[in-house]
Amino acid sequence: MRNAAEAGTGVQSVDRALSILEVLARTGEGGVTEIAAELGVHKSTAFRLVATLESHRLVEQTGDRGRYRLGVGILRLAGATTARLDLVQEARPICRQLAADTGETVNVAVLSDGSALYLDQVAGSSALQPHNWVGQHIPLHATSNGKVLLSGLADHELDAALGTLSTYTEHTITRRAKLRDELARVRDQGYALAVDELEVGLTAVAAPVRNAHGDVVASMSVSGPSFRLGAERLDHVVALTVSSAAEVSHRLGWGHR
Amino acid sequence: MRNAAEAGTGVQSVDRALSILEVLARTGEGGVTEIAAELGVHKSTAFRLVATLESHRLVEQTGDRGRYRLGVGILRLAGATTARLDLVQEARPICRQLAADTGETVNVAVLSDGSALYLDQVAGSSALQPHNWVGQHIPLHATSNGKVLLSGLADHELDAALGTLSTYTEHTITRRAKLRDELARVRDQGYALAVDELEVGLTAVAAPVRNAHGDVVASMSVSGPSFRLGAERLDHVVALTVSSAAEVSHRLGWGHR
DNA sequence: GCCCATTGTTGCGCTTGACGAAACGAAGTC
DNA sequence: GACTTCGTTTCGTCAAGCGCAACAATGGGC
């Protein structure tokens, strides 16, 4: 199966090495033989590539039986990536404050390749830390962040961005017409909600972050268990989220006459 | 400069490509010529490698003047890495080693709703063992773990996290001013001690675990009866604890640049 | 406006470095 | 204990990646 080899042009061995990273990202872990089969190369070739990746700590062995998985070098590179993004830089202190004020987890996401890419996360003070979403691609129609990001698109862009609207729970919006109505409401009220739409028991609030031109460049969300985000508390959280997102927007140059 | 030289062995072109990622992580962004000079290769070589990296979205152009920086592909890989890589799982083998080296009990704790929540515990080899604390909420001001976790907070967060400082023994720190001094010392020296502060005869050493952003996300401690953790042995245990916590931090992506 | 300096980008031969086959050692399985 | 299957190593061959040099595009200085 010729999968990620679409990047046909380029330096062959580098291309293959990077494909290995993608394979490991997809499968979690794998042995040399398995990887070699996936790429369609000899196992000695795969071994040499993996060894090179390992010397840079981008992959590591899982102790038992010499299987490989992605390593800490990736995280270090990711840290450098987000550290450079001025969006994350500007947003971080405000996210911290928002997380402290609400006690819930705060996320920042942007639109990337038809799904929401989470750039940063600040854990709330509450116990159960949700797993880290950073770097994950999340469906757009079933999350508050996704709705906010979609609400910033023009109609024709919207069609391009949306694939099929998968069902996650019985509250997931799966009809396009209904989604359009929802997006209009989001645009109107300046924030989005998602209650039990991606996962039962999970509630999230998101508000848009705008650049100097007024475009929606990112979305900031607060999410937590639905029982902690009931009706009365939700209003307060919404207000905090909207003003935090507006503050970040200001720092990015929005609203300066 | 500790770049490609140490990773001498391996597939040359892959080695160089990965070095480019490291260079960009360090410098933020750079042109082809600049990168080529850094690696000691011809510009055209650097260009081809960068182009290959770009086709996998690990680097991207900054629009203006064709300079390059790390791309979102890195974040996607990082997402796959952290998805499987939670704190307890990463810390466990290192906790085991630390418990074996010291013969004492090792704990991992995080901050949760104004107290320390113990996530994991590895019993030491010694016969005399403390009860299992996992899942327990423990006061912050009277434990080494608590001090470490508090030391990572800003001043206003500190006020919110601390209630009244209960007295457990005559060594318990109960005055806020004194606690602040203690926390400053903890921040400074990179570890915390608690001798007879929660319980007479109980000594503990704790060191911070940091994430990629440098935030204190957890605390790792070694604890045992005070008579086994006397002055001379304490230094050794402190050193082991600090380096173990640092190792976990590294696995979570801390320590770039 | 023009020129020059410097950048990223692209063909092109030469040779080095990466490839695949096969042998090896270790671990598990029946 | 033989068999299987894995990761790892060695080695000769050849194509893939390299450096060179020419090209294009941009910006700054005069």
Coordinates of C-alpha atoms (C1' of nucleotides) in Angstrom, one line a residue, chain A residues 12-13 16 42 44-45 48 65, chain C residues 18-23 27-28:
Chain A
Q12 CA 14.4 9.4 -0.8
S13 CA 15.8 8.3 2.5
R16 CA 11.1 7.3 4.1
H42 CA 13.8 -4.1 3.1
S44 CA 17.6 -3.6 7.0
T45 CA 16.8 -0.3 5.4
R48 CA 19.0 2.0 9.6
R65 CA 11.3 -6.9 22.4
Chain C
dA18 C1' 22.4 4.2 1.0
dC19 C1' 20.2 0.0 -0.5
dG20 C1' 18.9 -5.1 -0.4
dA21 C1' 20.5 -9.9 0.3
dA22 C1' 22.0 -12.9 3.4
dA23 C1' 24.2 -14.3 7.6
dA27 C1' 14.1 -15.1 22.5
dG28 C1' 10.1 -17.1 22.4

